[in-house]
Amino acid sequence: MLYNTKWEPKRKEIFILKPLTKIFIDLPVPSNINYYWNLGSLLRFCLIIQLITGILLAMHYCPETIYSFDKITHITRNISSGYMLRNTHANRASVFSCVCTYTLVEIYTTIHEKTIQHEEIGITIYLIMIITAFTGYVLPWGQMSFWAATVITNLFSAIPYIGNTIVLWIWGSFRISNPTLDRFYSLHYRLPFILTTRIIIHIIGLHYENHSNPTGAQREIDIIPFHQYFLTKDLQTVIILIILIILITILIPYALTDPENFIKANPLVTPTHIRPEWYFLFAYSILRSIPNKLGGILALIRSIIILYLILFLKQKYITTGNHRPNIKLTAWLLRITFLLLTWIGRAPAETPYTNLRLIITAWYFISFTILLPTHNYKEKIIIHNIYPQNN
């Protein structure tokens, strides 16, 4: 038995609530898990707030190239609490991206054959989040929003034979105009609900099959229910996050916003340096690391595909990064690489930044294609020598 039956509430007797309570309330949890296990609840909380604020903003937004920029100004200045609403939505997207990226790198230290399917879903969730955030970045219709959409959509033109057709289909016209904004608005409104569905599937799968802990021991002892012990622990980090977001929204609401985006989109005036929102800069750096357009696109596609391929380096016996020092070190180097790619993504396309961008991108691929597989192979040899009967 996982824990004492006296903790099982009467709500488990209700047919409809029984599966929900098993997954979200009476979930058996190892007693030694730390604050890293709170990241999932933080992501869920961020998503809920994004959905609520997004729906409220959609009530006032108009996806027309003539009015969209003015509508954002109207929401911020004239609507009651519109300032807080809009800036909370924008800044929480940044927090959501930070936590999601950190979690994405961490899963490569704990790849296990029992959780590989859930980790694939997690990577897919991350990619959907990136697309959702990009479509939302275009909606204010400022200078940087317009030209970021122009640059990113034009990347498809590098595809042989059908590239220009795809670009025209995305635009819905012969240039970025009302049909393009309608498409982005439609995607930005609908993708979060698809994202929510994937997250629910992800949560159910993890809670049913995985009770991981820092020691990596897969034992059904020293287990306690999620409610009320870890629910209060999750609430602590959520409250800290709320305070952080409120402080950012009140004190420095536009610290992460490009100044060019305070200017209404003008197709006749190109900004000196075109760059996306800061949480896209790591991908933008990989894209610009190759001087050739098609080469940059292929590098970006490979950087995404490699996230899935590396999951095949699964371990059967080691389920925590605490017992894998080399993998743990590589994971921290990857986090530093993400930060460096983000930093170099803001730099102009000139020497020495072009060379640095190429070096950091090369290190990104080396980490995934050489370091992680090498460390994983060494670990398997060690395990085989220690426990030959289990291989």
Tab-separated table of C-alpha atoms in Angstrom:
chain	number	residue	atom	x	y	z
A	1	MET	CA	0.000	0.000	0.000
A	2	LEU	CA	1.375	3.416	-0.966
A	3	TYR	CA	0.035	5.295	2.055
A	4	ASN	CA	-2.416	4.876	4.873
A	5	THR	CA	-6.064	4.505	3.912
A	6	LYS	CA	-7.139	7.032	6.530
A	7	TRP	CA	-5.783	9.737	4.188
A	8	GLU	CA	-8.144	8.698	1.415
A	9	PRO	CA	-11.061	11.159	1.429
A	10	LYS	CA	-14.677	10.352	0.674
A	11	ARG	CA	-14.441	12.151	-2.658
A	12	LYS	CA	-12.718	9.070	-4.077
A	13	GLU	CA	-16.027	7.263	-3.853
A	14	ILE	CA	-17.600	9.607	-6.445
A	15	PHE	CA	-17.277	8.019	-9.880
A	16	ILE	CA	-16.654	11.250	-11.823
A	17	LEU	CA	-14.116	12.712	-9.380
A	18	LYS	CA	-12.244	9.484	-8.667
A	19	PRO	CA	-9.795	9.632	-11.637
A	20	LEU	CA	-9.200	13.369	-11.120
A	21	THR	CA	-8.405	13.011	-7.436
A	22	LYS	CA	-6.055	10.139	-8.185
A	23	ILE	CA	-4.057	12.262	-10.630
A	24	PHE	CA	-4.118	15.718	-9.061
A	25	ILE	CA	-4.951	15.408	-5.335
A	26	ASP	CA	-4.249	11.958	-3.889
A	27	LEU	CA	-1.254	11.376	-6.124
A	28	PRO	CA	1.402	9.317	-4.264
A	29	VAL	CA	4.612	11.362	-4.238
A	30	PRO	CA	8.104	10.500	-2.906
A	31	SER	CA	8.735	12.517	0.235
A	32	ASN	CA	12.253	13.603	-0.782
A	33	ILE	CA	11.500	15.515	-3.990
A	34	ASN	CA	12.887	19.062	-4.126
A	35	TYR	CA	11.835	22.362	-5.685
A	36	TYR	CA	12.805	21.224	-9.180
A	37	TRP	CA	9.588	19.185	-9.165
A	38	ASN	CA	7.686	22.481	-8.746
A	39	LEU	CA	8.565	23.614	-12.270
A	40	GLY	CA	5.634	21.686	-13.721
A	41	SER	CA	3.153	23.441	-11.449
A	42	LEU	CA	4.736	26.798	-12.314
A	43	LEU	CA	4.281	26.086	-16.017
A	44	ARG	CA	0.660	25.090	-15.480
A	45	PHE	CA	0.016	28.245	-13.485
A	46	CYS	CA	1.630	30.404	-16.187
A	47	LEU	CA	-0.513	28.728	-18.842
A	48	ILE	CA	-3.715	29.317	-16.866
A	49	ILE	CA	-2.883	33.008	-16.427
A	50	GLN	CA	-1.972	33.300	-20.115
A	51	LEU	CA	-5.312	31.766	-21.108
A	52	ILE	CA	-7.297	34.081	-18.823
A	53	THR	CA	-5.462	37.278	-19.780
A	54	GLY	CA	-5.416	36.254	-23.448
A	55	ILE	CA	-9.187	35.744	-23.572
A	56	LEU	CA	-9.754	39.114	-21.874
A	57	LEU	CA	-7.390	40.853	-24.297
A	58	ALA	CA	-9.083	39.180	-27.273
A	59	MET	CA	-12.349	40.877	-26.279
A	60	HIS	CA	-10.789	44.263	-27.071
A	61	TYR	CA	-8.362	43.403	-29.884
A	62	CYS	CA	-9.122	43.928	-33.568
A	63	PRO	CA	-7.024	41.967	-36.132
A	64	GLU	CA	-6.924	44.776	-38.691
A	65	THR	CA	-3.656	46.332	-39.837
A	66	ILE	CA	-5.212	49.798	-39.556
A	67	TYR	CA	-6.510	49.390	-35.998
A	68	SER	CA	-4.417	46.697	-34.269
A	69	PHE	CA	-1.601	48.996	-33.077
A	70	ASP	CA	-4.101	51.604	-31.878
A	71	LYS	CA	-6.141	48.887	-30.170
A	72	ILE	CA	-3.113	47.835	-28.123
A	73	THR	CA	-2.606	51.476	-27.140
A	74	HIS	CA	-6.302	51.737	-26.281
A	75	ILE	CA	-6.136	48.608	-24.093
A	76	THR	CA	-3.078	49.912	-22.259
A	77	ARG	CA	-4.264	53.477	-21.673
A	78	ASN	CA	-8.057	53.589	-21.667
A	79	ILE	CA	-9.413	50.259	-20.439
A	80	SER	CA	-9.683	49.723	-16.702
A	81	SER	CA	-6.615	47.721	-15.561
A	82	GLY	CA	-5.699	47.244	-19.222
A	83	TYR	CA	-2.128	48.268	-18.420
A	84	MET	CA	-1.784	45.387	-15.957
A	85	LEU	CA	-3.649	42.983	-18.218
A	86	ARG	CA	-1.539	43.524	-21.304
A	87	ASN	CA	1.834	43.705	-19.532
A	88	THR	CA	1.046	40.670	-17.378
A	89	HIS	CA	0.278	38.697	-20.539
A	90	ALA	CA	3.497	39.848	-22.220
A	91	ASN	CA	5.838	39.427	-19.244
A	92	ARG	CA	4.400	36.105	-18.142
A	93	ALA	CA	5.139	34.795	-21.638
A	94	SER	CA	8.801	35.549	-20.936
A	95	VAL	CA	8.687	33.717	-17.597
A	96	PHE	CA	6.870	30.802	-19.239
A	97	SER	CA	9.604	30.542	-21.881
A	98	CYS	CA	12.399	30.689	-19.267
A	99	VAL	CA	10.961	27.927	-17.097
A	100	CYS	CA	10.101	25.776	-20.117
A	101	THR	CA	13.618	26.069	-21.592
A	102	TYR	CA	15.245	25.200	-18.246
A	103	THR	CA	12.984	22.155	-17.888
A	104	LEU	CA	13.681	21.087	-21.476
A	105	VAL	CA	17.430	20.910	-20.850
A	106	GLU	CA	16.967	19.120	-17.519
A	107	ILE	CA	15.078	16.186	-19.048
A	108	TYR	CA	18.216	15.125	-20.914
A	109	THR	CA	19.854	14.265	-17.580
A	110	THR	CA	17.006	11.914	-16.634
A	111	ILE	CA	16.137	10.143	-19.890
A	112	HIS	CA	14.672	6.772	-18.921
A	113	GLU	CA	13.067	4.085	-21.054
A	114	LYS	CA	9.818	4.367	-19.069
A	115	THR	CA	9.438	8.122	-19.612
A	116	ILE	CA	10.700	8.626	-23.163
A	117	GLN	CA	7.180	8.992	-24.610
A	118	HIS	CA	6.300	11.674	-22.064
A	119	GLU	CA	9.535	13.516	-22.834
A	120	GLU	CA	8.660	13.491	-26.543
A	121	ILE	CA	5.327	15.080	-25.661
A	122	GLY	CA	7.191	17.632	-23.541
A	123	ILE	CA	9.392	18.672	-26.478
A	124	THR	CA	6.317	18.949	-28.706
A	125	ILE	CA	4.702	21.175	-26.075
A	126	TYR	CA	7.803	23.384	-26.159
A	127	LEU	CA	7.632	23.742	-29.953
A	128	ILE	CA	3.907	24.571	-29.860
A	129	MET	CA	4.674	27.177	-27.207
A	130	ILE	CA	7.293	28.792	-29.474
A	131	ILE	CA	4.846	28.996	-32.401
A	132	THR	CA	2.143	30.406	-30.123
A	133	ALA	CA	4.495	33.036	-28.724
A	134	PHE	CA	5.678	34.081	-32.190
A	135	THR	CA	2.158	34.525	-33.542
A	136	GLY	CA	1.350	36.608	-30.465
A	137	TYR	CA	4.457	38.747	-30.986
A	138	VAL	CA	3.148	39.819	-34.393
A	139	LEU	CA	-0.278	40.958	-33.135
A	140	PRO	CA	0.724	44.398	-31.682
A	141	TRP	CA	1.686	45.355	-35.266
A	142	GLY	CA	4.648	47.472	-34.261
A	143	GLN	CA	7.701	47.923	-36.438
A	144	MET	CA	9.603	44.973	-34.995
A	145	SER	CA	6.496	42.766	-35.023
A	146	PHE	CA	5.875	43.468	-38.706
A	147	TRP	CA	9.445	43.002	-39.850
A	148	ALA	CA	9.997	39.920	-37.686
A	149	ALA	CA	6.957	38.371	-39.378
A	150	THR	CA	8.349	39.409	-42.768
A	151	VAL	CA	11.760	37.846	-42.135
A	152	ILE	CA	10.497	34.605	-40.575
A	153	THR	CA	7.781	33.925	-43.162
A	154	ASN	CA	10.212	34.662	-46.004
A	155	LEU	CA	12.413	31.820	-44.760
A	156	PHE	CA	10.006	29.385	-46.391
A	157	SER	CA	10.917	30.854	-49.773
A	158	ALA	CA	14.257	29.018	-49.513
A	159	ILE	CA	12.443	25.685	-49.974
A	160	PRO	CA	13.020	24.585	-53.584
A	161	TYR	CA	10.084	24.660	-56.032
A	162	ILE	CA	7.283	25.228	-53.508
A	163	GLY	CA	8.833	27.856	-51.226
A	164	ASN	CA	7.216	30.929	-52.789
A	165	THR	CA	3.837	29.191	-52.908
A	166	ILE	CA	4.049	28.432	-49.182
A	167	VAL	CA	4.938	32.058	-48.407
A	168	LEU	CA	1.963	33.366	-50.394
A	169	TRP	CA	-0.300	30.847	-48.662
A	170	ILE	CA	0.895	32.011	-45.229
A	171	TRP	CA	0.468	35.655	-46.182
A	172	GLY	CA	-2.932	35.117	-47.791
A	173	SER	CA	-1.926	37.859	-50.204
A	174	PHE	CA	1.059	39.095	-52.182
A	175	ARG	CA	2.363	40.905	-49.108
A	176	ILE	CA	1.889	40.881	-45.347
A	177	SER	CA	-1.494	42.503	-44.807
A	178	ASN	CA	-4.904	41.906	-43.203
A	179	PRO	CA	-5.189	38.206	-44.210
A	180	THR	CA	-1.773	37.547	-42.632
A	181	LEU	CA	-2.764	39.225	-39.381
A	182	ASP	CA	-6.052	37.288	-39.363
A	183	ARG	CA	-4.159	34.017	-39.736
A	184	PHE	CA	-1.733	34.839	-36.938
A	185	TYR	CA	-4.544	35.975	-34.654
A	186	SER	CA	-6.510	32.798	-35.344
A	187	LEU	CA	-3.484	30.611	-34.624
A	188	HIS	CA	-2.559	32.530	-31.489
A	189	TYR	CA	-6.068	32.144	-30.114
A	190	ARG	CA	-6.440	28.418	-30.891
A	191	LEU	CA	-2.967	27.016	-30.275
A	192	PRO	CA	-3.096	27.541	-26.475
A	193	PHE	CA	-6.083	25.199	-26.269
A	194	ILE	CA	-4.175	22.572	-28.263
A	195	LEU	CA	-1.241	23.224	-25.930
A	196	THR	CA	-3.501	22.743	-22.910
A	197	THR	CA	-4.715	19.395	-24.255
A	198	ARG	CA	-1.149	18.177	-24.767
A	199	ILE	CA	-0.179	19.324	-21.277
A	200	ILE	CA	-3.112	17.462	-19.704
A	201	ILE	CA	-2.056	14.288	-21.554
A	202	HIS	CA	1.523	14.900	-20.410
A	203	ILE	CA	0.477	15.330	-16.762
A	204	ILE	CA	-1.765	12.258	-16.747
A	205	GLY	CA	0.969	10.101	-18.273
A	206	LEU	CA	3.644	11.261	-15.837
A	207	HIS	CA	1.425	10.956	-12.775
A	208	TYR	CA	0.259	7.474	-13.673
A	209	GLU	CA	3.646	5.977	-14.516
A	210	ASN	CA	6.440	8.045	-13.018
A	211	HIS	CA	7.268	8.679	-9.348
A	212	SER	CA	10.815	9.945	-9.838
A	213	ASN	CA	12.864	11.492	-7.054
A	214	PRO	CA	16.368	12.979	-6.601
A	215	THR	CA	17.910	9.648	-5.571
A	216	GLY	CA	16.554	7.816	-8.608
A	217	ALA	CA	15.319	4.935	-6.471
A	218	GLN	CA	12.175	3.392	-7.945
A	219	ARG	CA	10.652	2.203	-4.684
A	220	GLU	CA	7.096	2.498	-3.451
A	221	ILE	CA	8.089	3.298	0.106
A	222	ASP	CA	8.311	6.612	1.915
A	223	ILE	CA	5.398	7.843	-0.202
A	224	ILE	CA	3.006	10.577	0.883
A	225	PRO	CA	-0.053	12.093	-0.846
A	226	PHE	CA	0.339	15.215	-2.964
A	227	HIS	CA	-2.388	17.023	-1.029
A	228	GLN	CA	-1.733	18.717	1.350
A	229	TYR	CA	2.019	18.316	1.665
A	230	PHE	CA	3.302	19.214	-1.775
A	231	LEU	CA	0.330	21.345	-2.707
A	232	THR	CA	1.485	23.904	-0.142
A	233	LYS	CA	5.033	23.599	-1.470
A	234	ASP	CA	3.788	24.342	-4.986
A	235	LEU	CA	1.806	27.302	-3.689
A	236	GLN	CA	4.982	28.784	-2.202
A	237	THR	CA	6.704	28.967	-5.581
A	238	VAL	CA	3.501	30.166	-7.264
A	239	ILE	CA	3.198	33.038	-4.765
A	240	ILE	CA	6.847	33.982	-5.356
A	241	LEU	CA	6.183	33.958	-9.104
A	242	ILE	CA	3.090	36.156	-8.688
A	243	ILE	CA	5.084	38.691	-6.649
A	244	LEU	CA	7.871	38.671	-9.251
A	245	ILE	CA	5.454	39.241	-12.138
A	246	ILE	CA	3.657	42.053	-10.288
A	247	LEU	CA	6.967	43.796	-9.566
A	248	ILE	CA	8.079	43.477	-13.194
A	249	THR	CA	4.696	44.654	-14.500
A	250	ILE	CA	4.626	47.709	-12.224
A	251	LEU	CA	8.291	48.738	-12.105
A	252	ILE	CA	9.849	47.651	-15.427
A	253	PRO	CA	6.975	46.544	-17.696
A	254	TYR	CA	8.805	47.256	-20.955
A	255	ALA	CA	12.322	46.184	-20.007
A	256	LEU	CA	12.165	43.208	-22.393
A	257	THR	CA	10.297	45.019	-25.189
A	258	ASP	CA	12.161	46.298	-28.243
A	259	PRO	CA	11.842	50.113	-28.538
A	260	GLU	CA	11.057	49.742	-32.255
A	261	ASN	CA	7.803	48.022	-31.337
A	262	PHE	CA	6.437	51.280	-29.919
A	263	ILE	CA	6.322	52.559	-33.503
A	264	LYS	CA	3.421	51.574	-35.733
A	265	ALA	CA	4.322	49.118	-38.508
A	266	ASN	CA	5.547	50.820	-41.667
A	267	PRO	CA	6.370	48.580	-44.659
A	268	LEU	CA	8.399	51.431	-46.219
A	269	VAL	CA	10.831	51.840	-43.298
A	270	THR	CA	13.100	48.944	-42.339
A	271	PRO	CA	14.598	48.920	-38.804
A	272	THR	CA	18.379	49.008	-38.582
A	273	HIS	CA	18.503	45.650	-36.783
A	274	ILE	CA	15.602	43.216	-37.142
A	275	ARG	CA	15.340	40.758	-34.273
A	276	PRO	CA	12.500	38.839	-32.616
A	277	GLU	CA	11.488	38.785	-28.963
A	278	TRP	CA	14.325	37.816	-26.621
A	279	TYR	CA	13.122	34.246	-26.024
A	280	PHE	CA	13.433	33.515	-29.766
A	281	LEU	CA	16.968	34.860	-30.012
A	282	PHE	CA	18.680	31.491	-29.421
A	283	ALA	CA	16.883	30.034	-32.458
A	284	TYR	CA	17.500	33.247	-34.406
A	285	SER	CA	21.235	32.924	-33.674
A	286	ILE	CA	21.332	29.386	-35.069
A	287	LEU	CA	19.425	30.597	-38.122
A	288	ARG	CA	21.911	33.421	-38.745
A	289	SER	CA	25.017	31.376	-37.967
A	290	ILE	CA	25.139	30.153	-41.576
A	291	PRO	CA	25.551	32.949	-44.171
A	292	ASN	CA	23.367	31.083	-46.670
A	293	LYS	CA	19.569	31.292	-46.181
A	294	LEU	CA	18.919	27.613	-46.934
A	295	GLY	CA	21.898	26.570	-44.802
A	296	GLY	CA	20.584	28.577	-41.864
A	297	ILE	CA	17.135	27.011	-42.202
A	298	LEU	CA	18.623	23.509	-42.319
A	299	ALA	CA	20.706	24.260	-39.216
A	300	LEU	CA	17.577	25.443	-37.392
A	301	ILE	CA	15.611	22.350	-38.452
A	302	ARG	CA	18.451	20.080	-37.340
A	303	SER	CA	18.612	21.847	-33.979
A	304	ILE	CA	14.953	20.890	-33.473
A	305	ILE	CA	15.187	17.324	-34.799
A	306	ILE	CA	18.187	16.639	-32.586
A	307	LEU	CA	16.047	17.323	-29.509
A	308	TYR	CA	13.973	14.253	-30.406
A	309	LEU	CA	16.856	12.047	-31.550
A	310	ILE	CA	18.817	12.525	-28.321
A	311	LEU	CA	15.945	10.903	-26.411
A	312	PHE	CA	17.047	7.541	-27.798
A	313	LEU	CA	20.041	7.770	-25.439
A	314	LYS	CA	17.807	6.365	-22.748
A	315	GLN	CA	19.081	4.672	-19.616
A	316	LYS	CA	17.480	1.616	-18.057
A	317	TYR	CA	18.938	1.797	-14.554
A	318	ILE	CA	19.909	5.437	-13.935
A	319	THR	CA	16.890	7.699	-13.526
A	320	THR	CA	18.414	10.847	-12.042
A	321	GLY	CA	21.086	13.309	-13.084
A	322	ASN	CA	22.573	13.311	-9.575
A	323	HIS	CA	24.320	10.019	-10.375
A	324	ARG	CA	25.469	11.203	-13.812
A	325	PRO	CA	28.019	13.990	-13.140
A	326	ASN	CA	29.247	14.230	-16.736
A	327	ILE	CA	25.710	14.442	-18.115
A	328	LYS	CA	24.826	16.970	-15.416
A	329	LEU	CA	27.822	19.116	-16.358
A	330	THR	CA	26.891	18.939	-20.041
A	331	ALA	CA	23.346	20.016	-19.193
A	332	TRP	CA	24.661	23.109	-17.406
A	333	LEU	CA	26.935	23.845	-20.353
A	334	LEU	CA	23.867	23.616	-22.591
A	335	ARG	CA	22.052	26.151	-20.410
A	336	ILE	CA	25.036	28.480	-20.731
A	337	THR	CA	24.966	27.853	-24.485
A	338	PHE	CA	21.293	28.879	-24.620
A	339	LEU	CA	22.162	32.085	-22.752
A	340	LEU	CA	25.085	32.835	-25.075
A	341	LEU	CA	22.946	32.210	-28.158
A	342	THR	CA	20.319	34.556	-26.716
A	343	TRP	CA	22.936	37.222	-26.063
A	344	ILE	CA	24.610	36.935	-29.461
A	345	GLY	CA	21.204	36.939	-31.172
A	346	ARG	CA	20.813	40.647	-30.394
A	347	ALA	CA	24.151	41.495	-31.958
A	348	PRO	CA	24.351	42.834	-35.533
A	349	ALA	CA	25.512	40.639	-38.415
A	350	GLU	CA	29.104	41.863	-38.437
A	351	THR	CA	32.537	40.818	-37.206
A	352	PRO	CA	33.282	39.543	-34.550
A	353	TYR	CA	29.667	38.594	-33.776
A	354	THR	CA	29.271	36.433	-36.882
A	355	ASN	CA	32.273	34.313	-35.882
A	356	LEU	CA	31.094	34.043	-32.275
A	357	ARG	CA	27.626	33.054	-33.441
A	358	LEU	CA	29.094	30.261	-35.577
A	359	ILE	CA	31.318	28.997	-32.725
A	360	ILE	CA	28.481	28.920	-30.176
A	361	THR	CA	26.144	27.198	-32.646
A	362	ALA	CA	28.829	24.600	-33.379
A	363	TRP	CA	29.193	23.989	-29.630
A	364	TYR	CA	25.419	23.489	-29.382
A	365	PHE	CA	25.560	20.681	-31.946
A	366	ILE	CA	28.727	19.204	-30.421
A	367	SER	CA	27.024	19.008	-27.022
A	368	PHE	CA	24.067	17.076	-28.415
A	369	THR	CA	25.808	14.920	-31.022
A	370	ILE	CA	29.133	14.137	-29.314
A	371	LEU	CA	29.222	14.918	-25.581
A	372	LEU	CA	25.854	13.507	-24.502
A	373	PRO	CA	26.161	10.271	-26.578
A	374	THR	CA	29.756	9.756	-25.407
A	375	HIS	CA	28.882	10.136	-21.719
A	376	ASN	CA	25.859	7.902	-22.163
A	377	TYR	CA	27.955	5.193	-23.844
A	378	LYS	CA	30.553	5.293	-21.050
A	379	GLU	CA	27.833	4.931	-18.433
A	380	LYS	CA	26.401	1.884	-20.196
A	381	ILE	CA	29.844	0.251	-20.264
A	382	ILE	CA	30.301	0.886	-16.534
A	383	ILE	CA	26.852	-0.529	-15.741
A	384	HIS	CA	27.525	-3.558	-17.948
A	385	ASN	CA	30.783	-4.255	-16.096
A	386	ILE	CA	29.161	-3.904	-12.673
A	387	TYR	CA	25.887	-5.721	-13.430
A	388	PRO	CA	26.607	-8.017	-16.396
A	389	GLN	CA	23.647	-10.247	-15.553
A	390	ASN	CA	21.193	-7.337	-16.078
A	391	ASN	CA	22.311	-6.520	-19.624
